[in-house]
């Protein structure tokens, strides 16, 4: 067993121990009425909501990896063996439905994380079992316990399995229900101002937004623009409520933080999330650009060199570190934006209790974060990937994300993924439909061009290995493991998809 294998095994062990300890702490908080929902309702309600939302989040995350990854594959190959996967993909492969799904799914992720925070995050001043002060500070006050629980159970483990077992992962009614919900969220128009932003960015970039559907006319054109106006109004109202609450100190922000500082922190965190969301789009987009067309910007070169260093492993390493960073920011933003009225204080703007209770759900904060802290930045990165990479902050964040991944703090996700795979019986897609090469030999070549990317499209992981940087191509010719890993990228995607060799999973387990 190599030194690297011993190191991975150690990381998996200590990360799994941290995960178990975090789960115990969160359950202890819930059943001692020290979380928001357990106080406002009942510990049983908080327990149920927490685990239901974590399981749902895992389907939302894994579902995207599967639906986007299967998009170029001829769905008739698995129509008989996986009828529900076939139905799911038939919906997303039609017209612009994949873009609609991604838009609705983005809001779902953020809103679900806000619900998880409300159910399991500690209230101010929470203490548990006379634990040492440093344990309370590290795991409870900073939110590390909730972050590890959400990141490993709700996101990374599902992404690991869905990246290899796409067909099995969405061959169920739970995946179909989740797809319908995401499509329904998009249809409501709450996120529709994002389309207007995409149009503006596309025009600025000189890159028209491509569509597989004919131009809208008549009723559907009017209905589209009405939803855009509705979305702008909702976003403006959400900003007004949240900023007013921040200035008045009526959120779950930590005590003693002045209103002005809270507002600044809110926008700083939104920018950090936006950078991290846009970085993955820019990173994958730049691999489709020829080396000579990438310009000579210092930080763009430094970023690309670091990204593809280390036998190509820094790319999935960034995805892991990015996931941990984004979830951390989501929890802090949820704390900053969720309204909370102290006993004896009047409601915000004197609104009725029913409306104040709606404000307290964090729904408005989720809308702001989705549009301004996530989708907008992704759209900018899709249109201007080189400019995004030329920013020195991008390089700094890449280093930070790689440092997070190096610690192995999320290594327990691989252990959990291995356990889930064995329990559920997931099998790799090659078992059912063969490899991309085998499908091509059988006359079912994957249609990689069918997956739209570029300006206005939030596709995060296209098949890029054919146009990889020269240094990475050289590694592919000398190292079979690198070539195999790069080939796998053409069938794996996610906001947050992570690619891992099955042998690595079993070694860490």
Tab-separated table of C-alpha atoms in Angstrom:
chain	number	residue	atom	x	y	z
A	1	UNK	CA	0.000	0.000	0.000
A	2	UNK	CA	1.554	3.320	-1.097
A	3	UNK	CA	2.105	6.354	1.101
A	4	UNK	CA	-0.643	8.162	-0.813
A	5	UNK	CA	-3.072	5.324	-0.057
A	6	UNK	CA	-2.185	5.440	3.640
A	7	UNK	CA	-2.713	9.203	3.620
A	8	UNK	CA	-6.109	8.853	1.906
A	9	UNK	CA	-7.147	6.174	4.366
A	10	UNK	CA	-6.204	8.411	7.291
A	11	UNK	CA	-8.114	11.345	5.822
A	12	UNK	CA	-11.164	9.180	5.282
A	13	UNK	CA	-10.986	7.867	8.862
A	14	UNK	CA	-10.600	11.187	10.639
A	15	UNK	CA	-13.157	12.893	8.379
A	16	UNK	CA	-15.688	10.126	9.058
A	17	UNK	CA	-15.112	10.550	12.801
A	18	UNK	CA	-15.700	14.293	12.460
A	19	UNK	CA	-18.893	13.622	10.517
A	20	UNK	CA	-20.244	11.243	13.175
A	21	UNK	CA	-19.357	13.726	15.931
A	22	UNK	CA	-21.059	16.529	13.996
A	23	UNK	CA	-24.238	14.470	13.576
A	24	UNK	CA	-24.310	13.728	17.309
A	25	UNK	CA	-23.884	17.429	18.114
A	26	UNK	CA	-26.640	18.535	15.742
A	27	UNK	CA	-29.049	15.910	17.071
A	28	UNK	CA	-28.201	17.025	20.595
A	29	UNK	CA	-28.996	20.652	19.713
A	30	UNK	CA	-32.326	19.669	18.180
A	31	UNK	CA	-33.528	17.568	21.116
A	32	UNK	CA	-32.480	20.211	23.643
A	33	UNK	CA	-34.496	22.869	21.778
A	34	UNK	CA	-31.427	24.851	20.731
A	35	UNK	CA	-32.136	25.270	17.015
A	36	UNK	CA	-34.504	27.682	15.323
A	37	UNK	CA	-37.174	25.180	14.263
A	38	UNK	CA	-36.987	23.084	17.431
A	39	UNK	CA	-37.716	26.249	19.426
A	40	UNK	CA	-40.446	27.577	17.134
A	41	UNK	CA	-42.182	24.225	16.597
A	42	UNK	CA	-40.998	20.951	18.158
A	43	UNK	CA	-37.747	18.918	18.218
A	44	UNK	CA	-39.452	16.128	16.265
A	45	UNK	CA	-40.374	18.587	13.529
A	46	UNK	CA	-36.801	19.883	13.353
A	47	UNK	CA	-35.435	16.325	13.207
A	48	UNK	CA	-37.781	15.309	10.379
A	49	UNK	CA	-37.260	18.504	8.365
A	50	UNK	CA	-33.472	18.273	8.716
A	51	UNK	CA	-33.168	14.727	7.408
A	52	UNK	CA	-35.831	15.122	4.722
A	53	UNK	CA	-34.111	18.219	3.357
A	54	UNK	CA	-30.669	16.577	3.515
A	55	UNK	CA	-31.953	13.582	1.551
A	56	UNK	CA	-33.712	15.886	-0.917
A	57	UNK	CA	-30.551	17.953	-1.318
A	58	UNK	CA	-28.634	14.792	-2.188
A	59	UNK	CA	-31.133	14.066	-4.954
A	60	UNK	CA	-30.997	17.648	-6.247
A	61	UNK	CA	-27.186	17.499	-6.384
A	62	UNK	CA	-26.882	13.989	-7.780
A	63	UNK	CA	-29.804	14.534	-10.137
A	64	UNK	CA	-28.040	17.374	-11.909
A	65	UNK	CA	-24.872	15.319	-12.341
A	66	UNK	CA	-26.958	12.559	-13.927
A	67	UNK	CA	-29.252	14.645	-16.126
A	68	UNK	CA	-26.468	16.772	-17.595
A	69	UNK	CA	-24.076	13.846	-17.858
A	70	UNK	CA	-26.620	11.715	-19.755
A	71	UNK	CA	-27.692	14.540	-22.065
A	72	UNK	CA	-25.329	13.601	-24.950
A	73	UNK	CA	-26.100	9.861	-24.662
A	74	UNK	CA	-28.711	8.219	-26.909
A	75	UNK	CA	-31.516	7.633	-24.428
A	76	UNK	CA	-32.927	4.712	-26.427
A	77	UNK	CA	-29.986	2.671	-25.129
A	78	UNK	CA	-31.499	2.572	-21.652
A	79	UNK	CA	-35.215	2.962	-22.400
A	80	UNK	CA	-35.913	-0.654	-21.377
A	81	UNK	CA	-33.471	-1.120	-18.501
A	82	UNK	CA	-34.100	2.286	-16.867
A	83	UNK	CA	-37.587	3.540	-17.805
A	84	UNK	CA	-37.679	6.341	-15.223
A	85	UNK	CA	-34.206	7.562	-16.177
A	86	UNK	CA	-35.477	7.565	-19.758
A	87	UNK	CA	-38.501	9.642	-18.744
A	88	UNK	CA	-36.369	12.117	-16.796
A	89	UNK	CA	-33.969	12.619	-19.688
A	90	UNK	CA	-36.798	12.825	-22.229
A	91	UNK	CA	-38.045	15.887	-20.348
A	92	UNK	CA	-34.698	17.667	-19.945
A	93	UNK	CA	-33.512	16.832	-23.493
A	94	UNK	CA	-36.500	18.587	-25.039
A	95	UNK	CA	-35.970	22.160	-26.246
A	96	UNK	CA	-34.478	24.431	-23.589
A	97	UNK	CA	-35.777	22.362	-20.685
A	98	UNK	CA	-32.271	21.590	-19.419
A	99	UNK	CA	-31.613	25.319	-18.930
A	100	UNK	CA	-34.986	25.670	-17.214
A	101	UNK	CA	-34.209	22.773	-14.920
A	102	UNK	CA	-30.801	24.214	-14.005
A	103	UNK	CA	-32.389	27.568	-13.193
A	104	UNK	CA	-35.033	26.062	-10.905
A	105	UNK	CA	-32.573	23.636	-9.394
A	106	UNK	CA	-30.201	26.451	-8.434
A	107	UNK	CA	-32.890	28.055	-6.288
A	108	UNK	CA	-33.796	24.708	-4.760
A	109	UNK	CA	-30.244	24.092	-3.566
A	110	UNK	CA	-29.993	27.439	-1.795
A	111	UNK	CA	-33.488	27.303	-0.310
A	112	UNK	CA	-32.948	23.749	0.964
A	113	UNK	CA	-29.665	24.791	2.600
A	114	UNK	CA	-31.520	27.669	4.275
A	115	UNK	CA	-34.103	25.154	5.582
A	116	UNK	CA	-31.328	22.888	6.855
A	117	UNK	CA	-29.812	25.867	8.659
A	118	UNK	CA	-33.166	26.716	10.269
A	119	UNK	CA	-33.645	23.108	11.396
A	120	UNK	CA	-30.211	22.242	12.741
A	121	UNK	CA	-28.041	25.321	13.258
A	122	UNK	CA	-27.558	26.396	16.904
A	123	UNK	CA	-29.306	29.460	18.249
A	124	UNK	CA	-27.101	32.191	19.809
A	125	UNK	CA	-25.667	31.107	23.138
A	126	UNK	CA	-26.232	27.387	22.573
A	127	UNK	CA	-24.289	25.020	24.825
A	128	UNK	CA	-24.304	21.242	24.964
A	129	UNK	CA	-23.397	18.662	27.596
A	130	UNK	CA	-20.858	20.939	29.305
A	131	UNK	CA	-18.484	20.487	26.396
A	132	UNK	CA	-15.196	22.412	26.562
A	133	UNK	CA	-15.424	25.987	25.381
A	134	UNK	CA	-13.133	25.345	22.424
A	135	UNK	CA	-15.346	22.493	21.188
A	136	UNK	CA	-18.455	24.669	21.443
A	137	UNK	CA	-16.703	27.511	19.638
A	138	UNK	CA	-15.254	25.383	16.828
A	139	UNK	CA	-18.192	23.082	16.104
A	140	UNK	CA	-21.240	25.092	17.173
A	141	UNK	CA	-20.504	28.806	17.099
A	142	UNK	CA	-18.653	28.698	13.790
A	143	UNK	CA	-21.162	26.258	12.279
A	144	UNK	CA	-18.558	23.610	11.352
A	145	UNK	CA	-20.802	20.754	12.504
A	146	UNK	CA	-23.642	21.827	10.210
A	147	UNK	CA	-21.272	22.546	7.334
A	148	UNK	CA	-19.674	19.082	7.489
A	149	UNK	CA	-23.062	17.386	7.809
A	150	UNK	CA	-24.542	19.241	4.842
A	151	UNK	CA	-21.490	19.035	2.618
A	152	UNK	CA	-20.758	15.336	3.081
A	153	UNK	CA	-24.236	13.852	3.547
A	154	UNK	CA	-26.280	16.194	1.358
A	155	UNK	CA	-23.870	16.952	-1.469
A	156	UNK	CA	-20.500	15.281	-1.981
A	157	UNK	CA	-21.529	11.666	-1.359
A	158	UNK	CA	-24.373	11.912	-3.866
A	159	UNK	CA	-22.154	13.624	-6.420
A	160	UNK	CA	-19.534	10.874	-6.152
A	161	UNK	CA	-22.110	8.145	-6.809
A	162	UNK	CA	-24.058	10.060	-9.442
A	163	UNK	CA	-20.875	10.821	-11.390
A	164	UNK	CA	-20.392	7.103	-12.114
A	165	UNK	CA	-23.910	5.659	-11.700
A	166	UNK	CA	-26.066	8.235	-13.480
A	167	UNK	CA	-28.629	5.758	-14.793
A	168	UNK	CA	-29.254	4.050	-11.469
A	169	UNK	CA	-29.265	7.338	-9.560
A	170	UNK	CA	-32.272	8.893	-11.328
A	171	UNK	CA	-34.202	5.701	-12.098
A	172	UNK	CA	-36.815	6.406	-9.428
A	173	UNK	CA	-39.898	8.541	-8.804
A	174	UNK	CA	-38.042	10.668	-6.250
A	175	UNK	CA	-35.760	11.936	-9.020
A	176	UNK	CA	-38.743	12.529	-11.293
A	177	UNK	CA	-40.562	14.447	-8.546
A	178	UNK	CA	-37.463	16.575	-7.931
A	179	UNK	CA	-37.222	17.355	-11.642
A	180	UNK	CA	-40.888	18.426	-11.734
A	181	UNK	CA	-40.376	20.686	-8.709
A	182	UNK	CA	-37.346	22.359	-10.301
A	183	UNK	CA	-39.282	22.928	-13.514
A	184	UNK	CA	-42.231	24.309	-11.525
A	185	UNK	CA	-39.946	26.722	-9.649
A	186	UNK	CA	-38.632	28.038	-12.959
A	187	UNK	CA	-42.156	28.308	-14.392
A	188	UNK	CA	-43.317	30.571	-11.543
A	189	UNK	CA	-41.012	33.252	-12.899
A	190	UNK	CA	-39.362	34.064	-9.575
A	191	UNK	CA	-35.952	33.640	-11.222
A	192	UNK	CA	-36.889	35.108	-14.616
A	193	UNK	CA	-34.936	38.334	-14.211
A	194	UNK	CA	-31.920	36.044	-14.639
A	195	UNK	CA	-32.921	35.612	-18.283
A	196	UNK	CA	-32.868	39.383	-18.714
A	197	UNK	CA	-29.410	39.438	-17.136
A	198	UNK	CA	-28.309	36.692	-19.540
A	199	UNK	CA	-29.549	38.709	-22.524
A	200	UNK	CA	-27.706	41.823	-21.364
A	201	UNK	CA	-24.481	39.899	-20.725
A	202	UNK	CA	-24.762	38.109	-24.062
A	203	UNK	CA	-25.177	41.423	-25.879
A	204	UNK	CA	-22.194	42.940	-24.042
A	205	UNK	CA	-20.095	39.916	-24.960
A	206	UNK	CA	-21.290	39.941	-28.553
A	207	UNK	CA	-22.475	36.364	-28.106
A	208	UNK	CA	-26.178	35.753	-28.831
A	209	UNK	CA	-27.978	33.358	-26.493
A	210	UNK	CA	-28.544	30.128	-28.410
A	211	UNK	CA	-31.876	28.344	-28.110
A	212	UNK	CA	-33.319	25.086	-29.390
A	213	UNK	CA	-36.803	26.571	-29.501
A	214	UNK	CA	-38.391	28.997	-32.011
A	215	UNK	CA	-38.688	32.644	-30.898
A	216	UNK	CA	-41.580	33.320	-28.538
A	217	UNK	CA	-44.564	35.136	-30.018
A	218	UNK	CA	-47.981	36.309	-28.942
A	219	UNK	CA	-49.185	35.044	-25.570
A	220	UNK	CA	-45.985	33.214	-24.650
A	221	UNK	CA	-43.844	36.262	-25.403
A	222	UNK	CA	-46.075	38.451	-23.244
A	223	UNK	CA	-46.167	35.808	-20.509
A	224	UNK	CA	-42.366	35.602	-20.526
A	225	UNK	CA	-41.879	39.358	-20.074
A	226	UNK	CA	-44.601	39.552	-17.424
A	227	UNK	CA	-42.654	36.978	-15.420
A	228	UNK	CA	-39.450	38.961	-15.933
A	229	UNK	CA	-41.161	42.053	-14.487
A	230	UNK	CA	-42.618	39.967	-11.668
A	231	UNK	CA	-39.161	38.594	-10.883
A	232	UNK	CA	-37.619	42.079	-10.814
A	233	UNK	CA	-40.353	43.170	-8.397
A	234	UNK	CA	-39.806	40.135	-6.147
A	235	UNK	CA	-36.049	40.701	-6.083
A	236	UNK	CA	-36.494	44.388	-5.261
A	237	UNK	CA	-38.930	43.567	-2.447
A	238	UNK	CA	-36.605	40.887	-1.057
A	239	UNK	CA	-33.708	43.349	-1.012
A	240	UNK	CA	-35.807	46.023	0.678
A	241	UNK	CA	-36.974	43.655	3.430
A	242	UNK	CA	-33.546	42.138	4.037
A	243	UNK	CA	-31.609	45.417	4.079
A	244	UNK	CA	-34.199	47.064	6.332
A	245	UNK	CA	-34.002	44.129	8.769
A	246	UNK	CA	-30.207	44.247	8.758
A	247	UNK	CA	-30.096	47.960	9.551
A	248	UNK	CA	-32.664	47.462	12.338
A	249	UNK	CA	-30.865	44.440	13.804
A	250	UNK	CA	-33.838	42.138	13.193
A	251	UNK	CA	-32.006	39.119	11.762
A	252	UNK	CA	-30.247	36.117	13.284
A	253	UNK	CA	-26.913	37.914	12.834
A	254	UNK	CA	-24.545	37.458	15.780
A	255	UNK	CA	-25.295	39.867	18.642
A	256	UNK	CA	-23.233	43.041	18.783
A	257	UNK	CA	-22.653	43.354	15.028
A	258	UNK	CA	-23.707	46.880	13.910
A	259	UNK	CA	-26.303	47.153	11.148
A	260	UNK	CA	-23.894	48.795	8.704
A	261	UNK	CA	-21.291	46.096	9.226
A	262	UNK	CA	-23.955	43.422	8.731
A	263	UNK	CA	-24.920	44.946	5.362
A	264	UNK	CA	-21.287	45.083	4.231
A	265	UNK	CA	-20.751	41.469	5.356
A	266	UNK	CA	-23.861	40.434	3.427
A	267	UNK	CA	-22.604	41.847	0.129
A	268	UNK	CA	-19.055	40.591	0.702
A	269	UNK	CA	-20.340	37.057	1.258
A	270	UNK	CA	-22.554	37.324	-1.825
A	271	UNK	CA	-19.493	38.317	-3.839
A	272	UNK	CA	-17.472	35.407	-2.454
A	273	UNK	CA	-20.237	32.946	-3.346
A	274	UNK	CA	-20.519	34.546	-6.777
A	275	UNK	CA	-16.793	34.200	-7.420
A	276	UNK	CA	-16.825	30.541	-6.388
A	277	UNK	CA	-19.908	29.822	-8.516
A	278	UNK	CA	-18.451	31.584	-11.530
A	279	UNK	CA	-14.997	30.045	-11.182
A	280	UNK	CA	-16.104	26.520	-12.021
A	281	UNK	CA	-17.857	27.755	-15.179
A	282	UNK	CA	-14.795	29.799	-16.203
A	283	UNK	CA	-12.409	26.920	-15.445
A	284	UNK	CA	-14.260	24.485	-17.648
A	285	UNK	CA	-14.927	27.075	-20.361
A	286	UNK	CA	-11.243	27.965	-20.685
A	287	UNK	CA	-10.320	24.373	-21.488
A	288	UNK	CA	-12.332	24.761	-24.707
A	289	UNK	CA	-10.231	27.769	-25.718
A	290	UNK	CA	-6.990	27.277	-27.613
A	291	UNK	CA	-3.837	28.154	-25.718
A	292	UNK	CA	-2.945	31.010	-28.055
A	293	UNK	CA	-6.398	32.566	-27.583
A	294	UNK	CA	-6.164	32.738	-23.806
A	295	UNK	CA	-4.242	36.007	-23.792
A	296	UNK	CA	-1.150	36.846	-21.807
A	297	UNK	CA	-2.649	38.005	-18.532
A	298	UNK	CA	-0.388	37.029	-15.622
A	299	UNK	CA	-3.050	35.699	-13.280
A	300	UNK	CA	-4.922	33.880	-16.055
A	301	UNK	CA	-1.721	31.956	-16.840
A	302	UNK	CA	-0.979	31.304	-13.158
A	303	UNK	CA	-4.512	30.050	-12.579
A	304	UNK	CA	-4.438	27.661	-15.556
A	305	UNK	CA	-1.006	26.325	-14.615
A	306	UNK	CA	-2.110	25.601	-11.049
A	307	UNK	CA	-5.444	24.172	-12.129
A	308	UNK	CA	-3.904	21.544	-14.410
A	309	UNK	CA	-0.896	20.812	-12.224
A	310	UNK	CA	-0.463	17.523	-10.386
A	311	UNK	CA	-1.534	15.053	-13.084
A	312	UNK	CA	-4.825	16.846	-13.554
A	313	UNK	CA	-5.993	16.146	-9.995
A	314	UNK	CA	-6.243	19.804	-8.993
A	315	UNK	CA	-9.458	20.208	-10.997
A	316	UNK	CA	-11.572	17.769	-8.932
A	317	UNK	CA	-9.624	18.961	-5.886
A	318	UNK	CA	-10.874	22.480	-6.556
A	319	UNK	CA	-14.447	21.180	-6.872
A	320	UNK	CA	-14.260	19.605	-3.416
A	321	UNK	CA	-12.754	22.670	-1.773
A	322	UNK	CA	-15.187	24.924	-3.611
A	323	UNK	CA	-18.126	22.889	-2.344
A	324	UNK	CA	-16.994	23.275	1.251
A	325	UNK	CA	-16.408	27.008	0.794
A	326	UNK	CA	-19.782	27.635	-0.843
A	327	UNK	CA	-21.717	25.722	1.808
A	328	UNK	CA	-19.910	27.689	4.512
A	329	UNK	CA	-20.896	30.962	2.857
A	330	UNK	CA	-24.499	29.775	2.415
A	331	UNK	CA	-24.832	29.097	6.132
A	332	UNK	CA	-23.386	32.474	7.072
A	333	UNK	CA	-25.622	34.251	4.543
A	334	UNK	CA	-28.614	32.348	5.913
A	335	UNK	CA	-27.741	33.634	9.381
A	336	UNK	CA	-27.261	37.166	8.103
A	337	UNK	CA	-30.486	37.338	6.073
A	338	UNK	CA	-32.981	35.263	8.092
A	339	UNK	CA	-35.287	37.584	10.010
A	340	UNK	CA	-35.825	37.175	13.736
A	341	UNK	CA	-37.989	39.411	15.890
A	342	UNK	CA	-37.014	39.500	19.562
A	343	UNK	CA	-39.761	39.019	22.120
A	344	UNK	CA	-41.506	42.324	22.795
A	345	UNK	CA	-40.342	43.962	19.556
A	346	UNK	CA	-42.715	45.005	16.801
A	347	UNK	CA	-42.778	43.346	13.393
A	348	UNK	CA	-40.754	44.762	10.519
A	349	UNK	CA	-42.683	47.701	9.020
A	350	UNK	CA	-45.578	46.761	11.318
A	351	UNK	CA	-46.687	43.914	9.037
A	352	UNK	CA	-49.171	41.267	10.248
A	353	UNK	CA	-47.775	38.246	12.102
A	354	UNK	CA	-48.553	35.921	9.179
A	355	UNK	CA	-46.410	37.986	6.803
A	356	UNK	CA	-43.670	38.339	9.422
A	357	UNK	CA	-43.587	34.556	9.810
A	358	UNK	CA	-43.123	34.306	6.034
A	359	UNK	CA	-40.211	36.752	6.227
A	360	UNK	CA	-38.685	34.597	8.979
A	361	UNK	CA	-38.498	31.517	6.730
A	362	UNK	CA	-35.450	32.871	4.893
A	363	UNK	CA	-37.232	32.555	1.529
A	364	UNK	CA	-36.396	36.131	0.550
A	365	UNK	CA	-32.726	35.647	1.415
A	366	UNK	CA	-32.670	32.538	-0.780
A	367	UNK	CA	-34.063	34.517	-3.730
A	368	UNK	CA	-31.405	37.230	-3.360
A	369	UNK	CA	-28.597	34.694	-3.019
A	370	UNK	CA	-29.771	32.648	-5.996
A	371	UNK	CA	-30.055	35.579	-8.413
A	372	UNK	CA	-27.346	37.990	-7.253
A	373	UNK	CA	-24.941	35.608	-5.534
A	374	UNK	CA	-25.090	32.654	-7.907
A	375	UNK	CA	-26.824	32.818	-11.278
A	376	UNK	CA	-25.618	36.299	-12.289
A	377	UNK	CA	-21.984	35.435	-11.631
A	378	UNK	CA	-22.300	32.154	-13.513
A	379	UNK	CA	-23.736	33.976	-16.516
A	380	UNK	CA	-20.909	36.514	-16.449
A	381	UNK	CA	-18.307	33.740	-16.254
A	382	UNK	CA	-19.920	31.860	-19.156
A	383	UNK	CA	-19.621	34.943	-21.371
A	384	UNK	CA	-16.239	36.278	-20.180
A	385	UNK	CA	-14.177	33.278	-18.970
A	386	UNK	CA	-10.781	34.839	-19.736
A	387	UNK	CA	-11.603	38.088	-17.965
A	388	UNK	CA	-12.827	36.060	-14.999
A	389	UNK	CA	-9.577	34.114	-14.818
A	390	UNK	CA	-7.479	37.274	-15.150
A	391	UNK	CA	-8.768	38.455	-11.778
A	392	UNK	CA	-6.146	37.882	-9.026
A	393	UNK	CA	-8.960	37.040	-6.594
A	394	UNK	CA	-9.744	33.991	-8.738
A	395	UNK	CA	-6.228	32.666	-8.227
A	396	UNK	CA	-6.368	33.329	-4.484
A	397	UNK	CA	-9.682	31.505	-4.151
A	398	UNK	CA	-8.309	28.574	-6.165
A	399	UNK	CA	-5.404	28.247	-3.732
A	400	UNK	CA	-7.780	28.406	-0.758
A	401	UNK	CA	-10.080	25.747	-2.228
A	402	UNK	CA	-7.157	23.433	-2.947
A	403	UNK	CA	-5.923	23.966	0.628
A	404	UNK	CA	-9.359	22.966	1.976
A	405	UNK	CA	-9.329	19.827	-0.149
A	406	UNK	CA	-5.768	18.958	0.917
A	407	UNK	CA	-6.827	18.805	4.577
A	408	UNK	CA	-9.092	15.870	3.723
A	409	UNK	CA	-11.796	17.241	6.016
A	410	UNK	CA	-14.478	16.041	3.582
A	411	UNK	CA	-12.871	12.649	2.980
A	412	UNK	CA	-15.730	10.996	4.837
A	413	UNK	CA	-17.937	11.704	1.837
A	414	UNK	CA	-16.141	8.964	-0.089
A	415	UNK	CA	-16.675	6.497	2.734
A	416	UNK	CA	-20.356	7.433	2.885
A	417	UNK	CA	-20.644	7.158	-0.908
A	418	UNK	CA	-19.120	3.664	-0.804
A	419	UNK	CA	-21.580	2.586	1.894
A	420	UNK	CA	-24.542	4.019	-0.040
A	421	UNK	CA	-23.403	2.330	-3.241
A	422	UNK	CA	-23.160	-1.067	-1.563
A	423	UNK	CA	-26.498	-0.706	0.240
A	424	UNK	CA	-28.505	0.532	-2.752
A	425	UNK	CA	-26.702	-1.563	-5.342
A	426	UNK	CA	-25.645	1.186	-7.730
A	427	UNK	CA	-23.747	-0.028	-10.785
A	428	UNK	CA	-21.566	1.976	-13.141
A	429	UNK	CA	-23.225	3.163	-16.345
A	430	UNK	CA	-20.818	1.090	-18.448
A	431	UNK	CA	-22.549	-2.057	-17.173
A	432	UNK	CA	-25.741	-1.020	-18.964
A	433	UNK	CA	-24.690	1.090	-21.951
A	434	UNK	CA	-20.962	0.480	-22.344
A	435	UNK	CA	-18.272	3.104	-22.663
A	436	UNK	CA	-18.455	6.067	-25.053
A	437	UNK	CA	-16.139	4.182	-27.433
A	438	UNK	CA	-18.295	1.036	-27.326
A	439	UNK	CA	-21.449	3.078	-27.959
A	440	UNK	CA	-19.800	4.701	-30.970
A	441	UNK	CA	-18.836	1.303	-32.387
A	442	UNK	CA	-22.483	0.224	-32.048
A	443	UNK	CA	-23.684	3.262	-33.991
A	444	UNK	CA	-24.804	5.245	-30.938
A	445	UNK	CA	-22.107	7.914	-30.746
A	446	UNK	CA	-22.587	10.469	-27.975
A	447	UNK	CA	-23.676	13.859	-29.297
A	448	UNK	CA	-21.384	16.141	-27.287
A	449	UNK	CA	-22.418	19.151	-29.391
A	450	UNK	CA	-26.002	18.720	-28.198
A	451	UNK	CA	-25.013	20.031	-24.756
A	452	UNK	CA	-25.250	23.810	-25.006
A	453	UNK	CA	-22.594	25.855	-23.247
A	454	UNK	CA	-21.232	29.376	-23.487
A	455	UNK	CA	-22.963	32.716	-22.880
A	456	UNK	CA	-26.304	32.356	-21.142
A	457	UNK	CA	-25.937	28.667	-20.267
A	458	UNK	CA	-24.956	27.390	-16.808
A	459	UNK	CA	-23.404	24.123	-17.986
A	460	UNK	CA	-20.489	23.558	-15.664
A	461	UNK	CA	-18.644	20.486	-16.898
A	462	UNK	CA	-18.538	19.958	-20.680
A	463	UNK	CA	-16.437	17.264	-22.315
A	464	UNK	CA	-13.218	19.160	-22.678
A	465	UNK	CA	-10.409	16.654	-22.880
A	466	UNK	CA	-10.023	16.926	-26.680
A	467	UNK	CA	-9.008	20.591	-26.340
A	468	UNK	CA	-7.108	20.312	-23.075
A	469	UNK	CA	-3.962	22.368	-22.494
A	470	UNK	CA	-0.813	20.994	-24.109
A	471	UNK	CA	0.734	20.059	-20.766
A	472	UNK	CA	-2.313	17.991	-19.885
A	473	UNK	CA	-2.320	16.300	-23.289
A	474	UNK	CA	1.293	15.263	-22.713
A	475	UNK	CA	0.342	13.751	-19.367
A	476	UNK	CA	-2.475	11.849	-21.074
A	477	UNK	CA	0.003	10.204	-23.454
A	478	UNK	CA	2.433	9.194	-20.691
A	479	UNK	CA	0.095	8.387	-17.816
A	480	UNK	CA	-2.904	6.072	-18.489
A	481	UNK	CA	-4.557	7.122	-15.225
A	482	UNK	CA	-4.666	10.750	-16.356
A	483	UNK	CA	-6.075	9.781	-19.747
A	484	UNK	CA	-8.761	7.679	-18.073
A	485	UNK	CA	-9.638	10.472	-15.659
A	486	UNK	CA	-9.908	13.068	-18.447
A	487	UNK	CA	-12.094	10.759	-20.547
A	488	UNK	CA	-14.474	10.421	-17.638
A	489	UNK	CA	-14.976	14.201	-17.576
A	490	UNK	CA	-17.037	14.155	-20.745
A	491	UNK	CA	-19.791	12.267	-18.924
A	492	UNK	CA	-19.714	13.891	-15.510
A	493	UNK	CA	-21.054	17.276	-14.451
A	494	UNK	CA	-22.410	19.284	-11.589
A	495	UNK	CA	-22.398	22.644	-9.822
A	496	UNK	CA	-20.659	20.754	-7.781
A	497	UNK	CA	-19.678	17.426	-9.371
A	498	UNK	CA	-16.656	15.579	-8.109
A	499	UNK	CA	-14.917	12.808	-10.003
A	500	UNK	CA	-13.255	10.039	-8.067
A	501	UNK	CA	-11.900	6.649	-8.992
A	502	UNK	CA	-13.898	3.770	-7.552
A	503	UNK	CA	-10.698	2.228	-6.250
A	504	UNK	CA	-10.014	5.407	-4.266
A	505	UNK	CA	-13.462	5.173	-2.679
A	506	UNK	CA	-12.957	1.570	-1.632
A	507	UNK	CA	-9.439	2.303	-0.365
A	508	UNK	CA	-10.701	5.096	1.858
A	509	UNK	CA	-13.574	2.997	3.108
